Short mmCIF file of C-alpha atoms in Angstrom, two decimals:
data_model
loop_
_atom_site.label_atom_id
_atom_site.label_comp_id
_atom_site.label_asym_id
_atom_site.label_seq_id
_atom_site.Cartn_x
_atom_site.Cartn_y
_atom_site.Cartn_z
CA MET A 17 0.00 0.00 0.00
CA ALA A 18 1.29 3.46 -0.92
CA THR A 19 -0.11 6.94 -0.43
CA CYS A 20 -0.58 9.55 -3.14
CA PRO A 21 1.43 12.62 -2.12
CA GLU A 22 -1.11 14.88 -3.80
CA CYS A 23 -4.42 13.71 -2.30
CA ASP A 24 -3.36 11.19 0.41
CA PHE A 25 -5.35 8.42 -1.28
CA ASP A 26 -4.18 4.92 -0.33
CA ILE A 27 -3.14 3.10 -3.49
CA GLU A 28 -2.79 -0.66 -3.35
CA ILE A 29 0.51 -1.50 -5.04
CA ASP A 30 2.40 -4.76 -4.76
CA GLU A 31 6.14 -4.07 -4.52
CA PHE A 32 6.74 -7.05 -6.83
CA ASP A 33 4.59 -5.52 -9.58
CA VAL A 34 6.56 -2.26 -9.89
CA ASP A 35 10.14 -1.12 -10.25
CA LYS A 36 11.80 2.00 -8.93
CA GLY A 37 11.24 4.79 -11.45
CA ASP A 38 7.96 3.39 -12.80
CA LEU A 39 5.29 5.96 -13.56
CA LEU A 40 1.75 5.53 -12.27
CA SER A 41 -1.42 7.55 -12.15
CA CYS A 42 -3.43 8.10 -8.98
CA PRO A 43 -6.89 6.57 -9.45
CA GLU A 44 -8.38 9.23 -7.15
CA CYS A 45 -6.93 12.55 -8.34
CA GLY A 46 -5.20 11.54 -11.60
CA SER A 47 -1.78 12.87 -10.58
CA ASN A 48 1.22 11.39 -12.35
CA LEU A 49 3.32 9.57 -9.79
CA GLU A 50 6.76 7.97 -9.77
CA VAL A 51 7.80 4.99 -7.66
CA THR A 52 10.69 6.27 -5.54
CA SER A 53 11.14 3.33 -3.18
CA LEU A 54 10.18 -0.35 -3.16
CA ALA A 55 10.42 -1.52 0.44
CA PRO A 56 8.07 -0.02 1.42
CA VAL A 57 6.58 1.27 -1.83
CA GLU A 58 6.72 5.06 -1.82
CA LEU A 59 5.42 7.47 -4.43
CA ASP A 60 6.30 11.04 -5.33
CA LEU A 61 4.91 13.39 -7.93
CA ALA A 62 6.43 12.55 -11.30
CA PRO A 63 8.48 15.27 -12.93
CA GLU A 64 6.39 17.04 -15.52
CA GLU A 65 7.60 16.71 -19.07
CA ASP A 66 8.19 20.02 -20.74
CA ASP A 67 6.09 20.43 -23.90
CA ASP A 68 9.04 22.16 -25.61
CA GLU A 69 11.27 19.15 -24.94
CA GLU A 70 8.67 16.80 -26.42
CA GLU A 71 8.38 18.96 -29.55
CA GLU A 72 12.18 19.10 -29.94
CA GLU A 73 12.45 15.31 -29.61
CA GLU A 74 9.73 14.82 -32.24
CA GLU A 75 11.46 17.24 -34.61
CA GLU A 76 14.79 15.44 -34.15
CA GLU A 77 13.14 12.09 -34.89
CA GLU A 78 11.56 13.51 -38.06
CA GLU A 79 14.93 14.93 -39.18
CA ASP A 80 16.60 11.56 -38.57
CA GLU A 81 13.95 9.81 -40.66
CA LEU A 82 14.45 12.32 -43.49
CA ASP A 83 18.23 11.93 -43.34
CA GLU A 84 17.90 8.16 -43.66
CA GLY A 85 15.76 8.55 -46.78
CA ASP A 86 18.19 10.90 -48.60
CA GLY A 87 20.38 8.13 -49.97
CA ASP A 88 20.55 8.24 -53.78
CA ASP A 89 22.07 4.79 -54.03
CA ASP A 90 19.52 3.45 -56.50
CA GLU A 91 19.24 6.53 -58.69
CA THR A 92 22.30 8.13 -60.22
CA GLU A 93 22.26 10.81 -62.84
CA ASP A 94 24.75 10.85 -65.66
CA TRP A 95 26.16 14.34 -66.14
CA ASP A 96 28.59 13.39 -68.95
CA GLU A 97 26.78 14.98 -71.86
#
């Protein structure tokens, strides 16, 4: 049993079902929680992800995908006219 640090709701969590660092959601208040200890199970508010960081990561992934598709291995142009 663990307690939500936001609303003090008792959350039934088996220490064998979670790992330290796992993210959970409080069924009572919906807060995002992180498992900070296993024996006993303790929860803390999860760090909020910055929307800017998420957008930057998505842009980097898109750029990587575009870079991978730039290979002109199959098509070569002959400029010897």
